[in-house]
Amino acid sequence: MVETRKPIQVAEAVRLVMEHCHPLGTETIPLEQAYGRVLAEPIIAKHDVPSFDRSPYDGFAVRSEDTSGASGDNRISFKVIGEIGAGHVADRGIGPGEAYRIMTGAQIPDNADAIVMLEQTVEEENGFTIRKPFSPGENFSYKGEDAKKGEVLIEAGTLVHPGTIALLATFGYAEVEVARRPIAGILSTGTELLDVADELVPGKIRNSNGPMIAAQLTRMGIPYKSYGMQADQLDACTAIVEKAIAETDFLITTGGVSVGDYDYLPAIYERLGAKVLFNKVAMRPGSVTTVAVLGEKLLFGLSGNPSACFTGFELFTRPAVLNIMGGTAPYMPHMKATLGDDFTKPNPFTRFIRAVWEMTADGIVASPAGFNKSNAVSSIARGNCLLVLPSGTRGYTKGMEVDILLIGAEQGVREWVL
Ligand code: AMP
Ligand code: MG
């Protein structure tokens, strides 16, 4: 008798996976290696930024009071008493009618409270003239205007991107404390699988899931060990799964989680004593997606169908990995879009359709990316988002408002919203 499985909702499945994530502690690494990692410490301003009043332009540092009354008919002249390039400081403050020639980024001399841009002057021997008054603080970059010493600028749990690197460098973080990154294991199961370089022979297909998952991990900066392909043989498959679990922090298998004669993953979980969190999710593609835990390790049993495999990774594996790394915004960003095509198939389960979103004169429009069955591979290549169509008996028609989840976004969001 075929086993009947009880489907759980996607949000519930996501919640279960997230509940079973275990952080791996922290480590201190050089700043150059911090891109893509998750901060284990907040970034606190170690000093004011800027740390001194500085000129935002190339020009002249003046006392604003000396500029009052300047006009086209009444040009006021200033005597230049020296030059301050970026990285240099003035010998003294300025007095009435005096100015320093000053370059962008240079420290503003004492008594000056405005910068006259070069373009706002007519130069003359020993100085320049201006034709408009300047107010105190005009063209002036104040000490601490960007960040104040002691301020918490970025919270722990934030993903490090190039802007974060700039901030860390500003405060002299030559090393950064980040969460440890898990090492993933990838195993593609299926007697039908050929290697990418193999010639096609009758009944066989090339393994596309293994390389795809590797790339999905690489996009997240997650290292992995590949355990290649394994034919559907219970003993051999159990042995390699066991070895992979021992050598990695979590395992992604593809294929073999359904109820077919050669779907051995359920039996393998049982043999190893892994606890199955769910083995049926109310979604298409990928309703057979299974997640189990063994000790503190998550075992992602993704469907062999390429679209289902891809979607299972993005919905469950990706946020779990970010959670293991202490990331506080692990979910794909979400937007509303207008459906660009009819999708009339009734939905017993929520559909996650590989789709393309684009900005048009009518706003954001998302359309399915072509052939969209769970075994499709072409639409994964074309898609740039997942279109979410909640379950219901009706189909969906062009022009309806729909939800989309953005794939490949550098920064995620804190809440699972759908
Ligand atoms: P399964 O999940 O093992 O029932 O496989 C479902 C479908 O996905 C079958 O048509 C398999 O041939 C196909 N499939 C399984 N593994 C892979 C893989 N690594 N790459 C591409 N297709 C696969
Ligand atoms: Mg199979």
Short mmCIF file of C-alpha atoms and ligand atoms in Angstrom, two decimals:
data_model
loop_
_atom_site.label_atom_id
_atom_site.label_comp_id
_atom_site.label_asym_id
_atom_site.label_seq_id
_atom_site.Cartn_x
_atom_site.Cartn_y
_atom_site.Cartn_z
CA MET A 1 0.00 0.00 0.00
CA VAL A 2 1.27 3.43 -0.87
CA GLU A 3 2.05 5.45 2.22
CA THR A 4 -0.21 8.49 2.64
CA ARG A 5 1.55 11.62 3.71
CA LYS A 6 -0.08 14.58 5.37
CA PRO A 7 0.92 17.87 3.72
CA ILE A 8 1.84 20.84 5.87
CA GLN A 9 1.68 24.48 4.81
CA VAL A 10 4.82 26.15 3.45
CA ALA A 11 4.94 28.69 6.28
CA GLU A 12 4.76 25.86 8.81
CA ALA A 13 7.52 23.95 7.01
CA VAL A 14 9.72 27.04 6.99
CA ARG A 15 9.05 27.54 10.70
CA LEU A 16 9.96 23.93 11.51
CA VAL A 17 13.23 24.13 9.59
CA MET A 18 14.15 27.43 11.23
CA GLU A 19 13.44 25.97 14.68
CA HIS A 20 15.98 23.22 14.08
CA CYS A 21 18.95 25.40 13.12
CA HIS A 22 21.97 25.39 15.40
CA PRO A 23 24.55 28.17 15.22
CA LEU A 24 28.17 27.07 14.89
CA GLY A 25 29.76 29.77 17.02
CA THR A 26 31.89 32.65 15.84
CA GLU A 27 35.36 33.30 14.49
CA THR A 28 37.58 36.30 13.85
CA ILE A 29 38.65 36.76 10.25
CA PRO A 30 40.54 39.39 8.23
CA LEU A 31 38.37 42.17 6.80
CA GLU A 32 39.23 41.12 3.23
CA GLN A 33 37.50 37.80 3.84
CA ALA A 34 34.40 39.22 5.50
CA TYR A 35 32.27 39.86 2.41
CA GLY A 36 29.18 37.61 2.49
CA ARG A 37 29.60 36.68 6.14
CA VAL A 38 27.24 37.54 8.98
CA LEU A 39 28.44 39.95 11.69
CA ALA A 40 28.69 38.36 15.12
CA GLU A 41 29.29 41.77 16.73
CA PRO A 42 27.56 45.08 16.11
CA ILE A 43 29.51 47.83 14.38
CA ILE A 44 29.85 50.59 16.97
CA ALA A 45 31.38 53.89 15.90
CA LYS A 46 34.86 53.94 17.45
CA HIS A 47 35.16 57.64 16.72
CA ASP A 48 33.19 60.42 15.07
CA VAL A 49 32.88 60.32 11.29
CA PRO A 50 34.20 62.59 10.00
CA SER A 51 36.63 62.83 12.90
CA PHE A 52 37.31 66.51 12.14
CA ASP A 53 35.42 69.33 10.40
CA ARG A 54 36.31 68.93 6.75
CA SER A 55 35.80 70.57 3.44
CA PRO A 56 33.33 68.83 1.13
CA TYR A 57 34.66 70.77 -1.89
CA ASP A 58 37.76 72.23 -3.45
CA GLY A 59 37.58 75.93 -2.57
CA PHE A 60 38.40 78.47 0.11
CA ALA A 61 37.76 78.33 3.85
CA VAL A 62 36.35 81.66 5.07
CA ARG A 63 34.58 83.28 8.00
CA SER A 64 30.94 83.66 6.93
CA GLU A 65 30.67 87.00 8.73
CA ASP A 66 33.26 88.40 6.30
CA THR A 67 31.01 87.56 3.34
CA SER A 68 27.95 89.55 4.37
CA GLY A 69 26.82 92.11 1.84
CA ALA A 70 28.63 90.48 -1.10
CA SER A 71 26.83 90.87 -4.42
CA GLY A 72 27.53 91.24 -8.14
CA ASP A 73 27.94 94.98 -7.63
CA ASN A 74 29.81 94.62 -4.40
CA ARG A 75 32.34 91.84 -4.77
CA ILE A 76 34.19 91.15 -1.55
CA SER A 77 37.83 90.14 -1.73
CA PHE A 78 39.77 87.73 0.46
CA LYS A 79 43.46 87.32 1.03
CA VAL A 80 44.68 83.73 0.72
CA ILE A 81 47.13 82.93 3.50
CA GLY A 82 47.98 79.37 2.56
CA GLU A 83 46.83 76.10 1.09
CA ILE A 84 45.54 72.94 2.81
CA GLY A 85 45.53 69.77 0.73
CA ALA A 86 43.70 66.63 1.92
CA GLY A 87 45.78 65.03 4.66
CA HIS A 88 47.33 68.34 5.77
CA VAL A 89 46.40 70.77 8.53
CA ALA A 90 46.62 74.55 8.67
CA ASP A 91 49.41 76.27 10.66
CA ARG A 92 46.98 78.71 12.21
CA GLY A 93 43.39 79.91 12.23
CA ILE A 94 42.09 82.64 9.94
CA GLY A 95 41.50 86.28 10.81
CA PRO A 96 39.17 88.89 9.26
CA GLY A 97 39.33 88.99 5.45
CA GLU A 98 41.56 85.93 5.31
CA ALA A 99 41.01 82.60 3.63
CA TYR A 100 42.80 79.31 3.11
CA ARG A 101 42.74 77.60 -0.23
CA ILE A 102 41.44 74.17 0.78
CA MET A 103 40.89 70.85 -1.02
CA THR A 104 38.09 68.26 -0.62
CA GLY A 105 38.61 66.19 2.51
CA ALA A 106 41.06 68.58 4.16
CA GLN A 107 40.56 69.68 7.76
CA ILE A 108 38.93 73.10 8.01
CA PRO A 109 41.14 75.63 9.84
CA ASP A 110 40.08 77.30 13.08
CA ASN A 111 37.65 80.24 12.82
CA ALA A 112 36.46 79.25 9.32
CA ASP A 113 32.77 78.31 9.18
CA ALA A 114 32.02 78.19 5.45
CA ILE A 115 33.62 76.93 2.27
CA VAL A 116 33.46 78.95 -0.92
CA MET A 117 33.67 76.59 -3.88
CA LEU A 118 36.32 77.34 -6.49
CA GLU A 119 33.51 77.77 -9.04
CA GLN A 120 32.00 80.56 -6.89
CA THR A 121 35.09 82.78 -7.04
CA VAL A 122 37.06 84.97 -9.38
CA GLU A 123 40.70 84.60 -8.56
CA GLU A 124 42.96 87.60 -8.36
CA GLU A 125 46.50 88.21 -7.28
CA ASN A 126 46.97 86.97 -3.63
CA GLY A 127 43.31 86.09 -3.34
CA PHE A 128 39.83 85.98 -4.86
CA THR A 129 36.52 87.79 -4.86
CA ILE A 130 32.99 86.52 -4.24
CA ARG A 131 29.58 87.85 -5.31
CA LYS A 132 27.29 86.32 -2.68
CA PRO A 133 27.17 86.02 1.09
CA PHE A 134 27.72 82.64 2.79
CA SER A 135 25.86 81.50 5.85
CA PRO A 136 27.54 79.77 8.81
CA GLY A 137 27.97 76.08 7.99
CA GLU A 138 27.51 76.53 4.23
CA ASN A 139 29.42 73.87 2.28
CA PHE A 140 30.70 72.51 5.56
CA SER A 141 31.14 68.92 6.62
CA TYR A 142 30.85 68.71 10.40
CA LYS A 143 32.76 66.41 12.70
CA GLY A 144 30.40 63.55 13.63
CA GLU A 145 27.70 64.38 11.07
CA ASP A 146 27.90 60.87 9.53
CA ALA A 147 28.35 58.87 12.74
CA LYS A 148 28.85 59.76 16.39
CA LYS A 149 31.35 57.94 18.57
CA GLY A 150 29.62 55.13 20.50
CA GLU A 151 26.62 54.92 18.17
CA VAL A 152 25.51 51.39 17.16
CA LEU A 153 25.54 51.65 13.39
CA ILE A 154 24.90 48.07 12.27
CA GLU A 155 23.44 45.27 14.39
CA ALA A 156 25.00 41.85 14.86
CA GLY A 157 23.32 39.35 12.54
CA THR A 158 23.62 41.58 9.48
CA LEU A 159 25.08 40.23 6.28
CA VAL A 160 28.35 41.92 5.31
CA HIS A 161 28.13 43.59 1.89
CA PRO A 162 30.52 46.05 0.23
CA GLY A 163 28.99 48.99 2.11
CA THR A 164 29.48 47.19 5.42
CA ILE A 165 33.10 46.57 4.47
CA ALA A 166 33.56 50.32 3.91
CA LEU A 167 32.17 51.06 7.37
CA LEU A 168 34.33 48.41 9.04
CA ALA A 169 37.41 49.77 7.28
CA THR A 170 36.52 53.32 8.39
CA PHE A 171 36.78 52.25 12.02
CA GLY A 172 39.94 50.25 11.59
CA TYR A 173 38.45 46.77 11.86
CA ALA A 174 41.38 44.90 10.30
CA GLU A 175 39.67 41.81 11.70
CA VAL A 176 35.97 41.14 12.20
CA GLU A 177 34.07 38.72 14.37
CA VAL A 178 31.63 36.78 12.22
CA ALA A 179 29.49 33.68 12.57
CA ARG A 180 31.08 30.43 11.41
CA ARG A 181 29.90 29.28 8.03
CA PRO A 182 28.56 25.75 7.75
CA ILE A 183 30.01 23.34 5.20
CA ALA A 184 27.34 21.75 3.05
CA GLY A 185 27.32 18.26 1.60
CA ILE A 186 25.68 17.66 -1.80
CA LEU A 187 24.62 14.22 -3.00
CA SER A 188 22.60 13.58 -6.16
CA THR A 189 20.74 10.29 -6.07
CA GLY A 190 19.31 8.41 -9.04
CA THR A 191 20.36 5.41 -11.12
CA GLU A 192 19.47 7.42 -14.23
CA LEU A 193 22.11 10.06 -13.62
CA LEU A 194 25.07 10.72 -15.87
CA ASP A 195 27.89 13.12 -15.26
CA VAL A 196 27.82 16.47 -17.06
CA ALA A 197 30.59 15.36 -19.41
CA ASP A 198 28.97 12.03 -20.32
CA GLU A 199 27.29 11.24 -23.65
CA LEU A 200 23.56 10.69 -23.39
CA VAL A 201 22.49 7.03 -23.55
CA PRO A 202 18.92 5.69 -23.61
CA GLY A 203 17.01 6.18 -20.37
CA LYS A 204 19.64 8.32 -18.72
CA ILE A 205 19.84 12.07 -18.01
CA ARG A 206 22.66 14.33 -16.99
CA ASN A 207 22.82 15.38 -13.37
CA SER A 208 21.74 19.02 -13.41
CA ASN A 209 20.69 19.28 -9.76
CA GLY A 210 24.16 18.71 -8.30
CA PRO A 211 25.82 21.58 -10.19
CA MET A 212 22.75 23.79 -9.65
CA ILE A 213 22.77 23.29 -5.88
CA ALA A 214 26.52 23.89 -5.82
CA ALA A 215 25.91 27.23 -7.56
CA GLN A 216 23.04 28.13 -5.22
CA LEU A 217 25.43 27.56 -2.30
CA THR A 218 28.23 29.47 -4.02
CA ARG A 219 25.89 32.40 -4.55
CA MET A 220 25.53 32.47 -0.76
CA GLY A 221 29.27 32.04 -0.20
CA ILE A 222 28.74 28.66 1.45
CA PRO A 223 31.49 26.04 0.98
CA TYR A 224 30.48 22.51 0.13
CA LYS A 225 31.75 19.00 -0.40
CA SER A 226 30.30 17.19 -3.34
CA TYR A 227 29.55 13.50 -2.92
CA GLY A 228 28.77 13.15 -6.60
CA MET A 229 26.06 10.82 -7.83
CA GLN A 230 24.72 7.71 -6.20
CA ALA A 231 22.60 5.05 -7.88
CA ASP A 232 19.38 4.04 -6.10
CA GLN A 233 20.78 1.22 -3.95
CA LEU A 234 19.80 1.28 -0.30
CA ASP A 235 23.03 0.06 1.30
CA ALA A 236 25.42 2.04 -0.85
CA CYS A 237 23.28 5.15 -0.55
CA THR A 238 23.01 4.81 3.25
CA ALA A 239 26.78 4.50 3.51
CA ILE A 240 27.46 7.62 1.49
CA VAL A 241 24.79 9.64 3.30
CA GLU A 242 26.31 8.59 6.62
CA LYS A 243 29.80 9.55 5.49
CA ALA A 244 28.57 12.89 4.14
CA ILE A 245 26.76 13.74 7.39
CA ALA A 246 29.90 12.97 9.37
CA GLU A 247 32.01 15.27 7.20
CA THR A 248 29.70 18.26 6.82
CA ASP A 249 27.37 20.51 8.82
CA PHE A 250 24.24 19.83 6.77
CA LEU A 251 23.42 17.62 3.82
CA ILE A 252 21.44 18.30 0.68
CA THR A 253 20.35 15.24 -1.23
CA THR A 254 18.35 15.40 -4.43
CA GLY A 255 15.93 12.71 -5.57
CA GLY A 256 14.62 9.61 -3.86
CA VAL A 257 12.24 11.24 -1.35
CA SER A 258 8.99 10.26 -3.00
CA VAL A 259 7.02 7.03 -2.65
CA GLY A 260 8.43 5.20 -5.69
CA ASP A 261 10.03 1.77 -5.59
CA TYR A 262 13.56 3.17 -5.63
CA ASP A 263 13.02 6.21 -3.43
CA TYR A 264 15.31 5.22 -0.59
CA LEU A 265 15.80 8.41 1.37
CA PRO A 266 12.89 7.74 3.77
CA ALA A 267 14.37 4.33 4.57
CA ILE A 268 17.81 5.87 5.00
CA TYR A 269 16.51 8.46 7.47
CA GLU A 270 14.91 5.65 9.40
CA ARG A 271 18.06 3.52 9.41
CA LEU A 272 20.14 6.43 10.64
CA GLY A 273 17.59 7.39 13.27
CA ALA A 274 17.01 10.84 11.76
CA LYS A 275 13.81 12.61 12.79
CA VAL A 276 11.70 13.62 9.79
CA LEU A 277 10.29 17.13 10.32
CA PHE A 278 8.02 16.84 7.29
CA ASN A 279 7.83 14.84 4.11
CA LYS A 280 5.00 16.58 2.34
CA VAL A 281 4.48 20.30 1.82
CA ALA A 282 1.36 21.88 0.35
CA MET A 283 3.25 23.40 -2.55
CA ARG A 284 4.01 22.80 -6.21
CA PRO A 285 6.55 22.03 -7.34
CA GLY A 286 8.27 20.09 -4.60
CA SER A 287 5.43 18.68 -2.52
CA VAL A 288 7.69 15.71 -1.66
CA THR A 289 10.36 17.99 -0.18
CA THR A 290 11.53 16.36 3.01
CA VAL A 291 13.58 17.76 5.84
CA ALA A 292 15.00 15.61 8.62
CA VAL A 293 17.35 16.24 11.52
CA LEU A 294 20.07 14.02 12.88
CA GLY A 295 21.62 15.38 16.06
CA GLU A 296 22.10 19.07 15.28
CA LYS A 297 22.37 18.54 11.54
CA LEU A 298 19.69 19.26 8.99
CA LEU A 299 19.16 16.84 6.12
CA PHE A 300 17.44 18.46 3.15
CA GLY A 301 15.82 15.81 0.99
CA LEU A 302 15.02 17.85 -2.09
CA SER A 303 12.98 16.47 -4.96
CA GLY A 304 14.90 15.26 -8.01
CA ASN A 305 12.69 17.31 -10.30
CA PRO A 306 14.88 20.29 -11.19
CA SER A 307 12.33 23.06 -10.64
CA ALA A 308 11.22 21.48 -7.38
CA CYS A 309 14.83 21.05 -6.30
CA PHE A 310 15.64 24.67 -7.06
CA THR A 311 12.56 25.94 -5.24
CA GLY A 312 13.11 23.67 -2.24
CA PHE A 313 16.59 25.10 -1.82
CA GLU A 314 15.45 28.73 -2.03
CA LEU A 315 12.47 28.26 0.29
CA PHE A 316 14.02 26.06 2.98
CA THR A 317 17.77 25.56 2.67
CA ARG A 318 18.70 29.16 2.07
CA PRO A 319 16.98 30.69 5.12
CA ALA A 320 18.15 27.79 7.29
CA VAL A 321 21.77 28.34 6.31
CA LEU A 322 21.49 32.06 7.00
CA ASN A 323 19.88 31.25 10.34
CA ILE A 324 22.72 28.86 11.23
CA MET A 325 25.04 31.79 10.52
CA GLY A 326 23.07 34.04 12.85
CA GLY A 327 21.60 36.07 10.01
CA THR A 328 18.56 38.07 11.12
CA ALA A 329 17.11 38.69 7.61
CA PRO A 330 17.11 35.21 6.08
CA TYR A 331 14.07 35.35 3.81
CA MET A 332 13.76 36.29 0.16
CA PRO A 333 12.53 39.84 -0.35
CA HIS A 334 8.94 40.04 -1.48
CA MET A 335 7.10 42.40 -3.84
CA LYS A 336 3.69 42.77 -5.40
CA ALA A 337 3.42 42.47 -9.16
CA THR A 338 0.79 42.28 -11.86
CA LEU A 339 0.41 38.85 -13.39
CA GLY A 340 1.53 39.11 -17.02
CA ASP A 341 -0.15 35.92 -18.32
CA ASP A 342 -3.12 33.76 -17.49
CA PHE A 343 -2.34 30.83 -15.23
CA THR A 344 -5.57 28.91 -15.32
CA LYS A 345 -4.57 25.55 -13.88
CA PRO A 346 -6.42 25.11 -10.59
CA ASN A 347 -4.15 25.03 -7.59
CA PRO A 348 -4.74 22.41 -4.93
CA PHE A 349 -1.43 23.54 -3.40
CA THR A 350 0.35 26.90 -3.41
CA ARG A 351 2.38 27.25 -6.58
CA PHE A 352 5.86 28.72 -6.78
CA ILE A 353 6.32 29.46 -10.44
CA ARG A 354 9.65 30.33 -11.98
CA ALA A 355 8.92 33.72 -13.50
CA VAL A 356 10.43 36.88 -14.89
CA TRP A 357 9.62 40.23 -13.35
CA GLU A 358 10.24 43.49 -15.07
CA MET A 359 9.38 47.13 -14.66
CA THR A 360 7.01 48.34 -17.35
CA ALA A 361 5.01 51.49 -17.96
CA ASP A 362 2.22 49.73 -16.01
CA GLY A 363 4.44 48.94 -13.04
CA ILE A 364 6.00 45.62 -12.09
CA VAL A 365 4.76 42.76 -14.24
CA ALA A 366 5.68 39.12 -13.56
CA SER A 367 5.09 36.35 -16.10
CA PRO A 368 5.81 32.63 -15.90
CA ALA A 369 9.21 31.88 -17.46
CA GLY A 370 7.96 29.25 -19.90
CA PHE A 371 7.39 25.50 -19.48
CA ASN A 372 6.59 25.26 -15.82
CA LYS A 373 6.11 21.68 -14.70
CA SER A 374 8.09 20.52 -11.70
CA ASN A 375 10.51 18.67 -13.97
CA ALA A 376 11.20 21.81 -16.04
CA VAL A 377 14.75 23.01 -16.28
CA SER A 378 14.47 25.72 -18.96
CA SER A 379 12.27 27.98 -16.83
CA ILE A 380 14.76 27.90 -13.96
CA ALA A 381 17.35 29.31 -16.31
CA ARG A 382 15.04 32.07 -17.52
CA GLY A 383 13.40 33.03 -14.24
CA ASN A 384 14.48 35.88 -11.96
CA CYS A 385 11.80 35.41 -9.30
CA LEU A 386 9.26 32.99 -7.89
CA LEU A 387 5.67 33.92 -8.55
CA VAL A 388 3.49 32.77 -5.67
CA LEU A 389 -0.06 31.66 -6.44
CA PRO A 390 -1.87 30.54 -3.29
CA SER A 391 -3.94 27.39 -3.44
CA GLY A 392 -7.55 27.68 -4.51
CA THR A 393 -9.86 26.18 -7.03
CA ARG A 394 -9.83 29.15 -9.40
CA GLY A 395 -7.04 29.82 -11.82
CA TYR A 396 -5.36 33.20 -12.08
CA THR A 397 -5.81 35.64 -14.91
CA LYS A 398 -3.61 38.24 -16.48
CA GLY A 399 -3.77 41.57 -14.66
CA MET A 400 -4.36 40.16 -11.18
CA GLU A 401 -2.14 41.31 -8.35
CA VAL A 402 0.28 38.59 -7.23
CA ASP A 403 3.17 38.12 -4.83
CA ILE A 404 6.70 37.50 -6.07
CA LEU A 405 9.80 36.43 -4.19
CA LEU A 406 13.09 37.81 -5.46
CA ILE A 407 15.83 35.32 -6.20
CA GLY A 408 19.48 36.15 -5.66
CA ALA A 409 19.00 39.30 -3.62
CA GLU A 410 22.03 40.16 -1.52
CA GLN A 411 19.99 41.37 1.42
CA GLY A 412 17.01 39.44 2.70
CA VAL A 413 14.12 40.32 5.00
CA ARG A 414 13.35 39.44 8.60
CA GLU A 415 9.92 37.87 8.27
CA TRP A 416 8.47 35.08 6.21
CA VAL A 417 5.46 36.91 4.80
CA LEU A 418 3.51 34.47 2.65
P1 AMP B 1 12.95 11.62 -7.87
O1 AMP B 1 12.82 12.81 -6.97
O2 AMP B 1 14.12 10.76 -7.58
O3 AMP B 1 11.65 10.85 -7.91
O4 AMP B 1 13.18 12.19 -9.32
C1 AMP B 1 12.20 12.98 -9.93
C2 AMP B 1 12.61 13.33 -11.35
O5 AMP B 1 13.78 14.13 -11.30
C3 AMP B 1 12.95 12.16 -12.23
O6 AMP B 1 12.49 12.41 -13.53
C4 AMP B 1 14.45 12.13 -12.19
O7 AMP B 1 15.01 11.52 -13.33
C5 AMP B 1 14.79 13.59 -12.13
N1 AMP B 1 16.08 13.81 -11.46
C6 AMP B 1 16.48 13.18 -10.33
N2 AMP B 1 17.71 13.60 -9.97
C7 AMP B 1 18.09 14.51 -10.90
C8 AMP B 1 19.26 15.27 -11.08
N3 AMP B 1 20.29 15.19 -10.22
N4 AMP B 1 19.34 16.10 -12.13
C9 AMP B 1 18.29 16.21 -13.00
N5 AMP B 1 17.15 15.50 -12.87
C10 AMP B 1 17.04 14.64 -11.84
MG MG B 2 14.89 8.99 -8.23
#
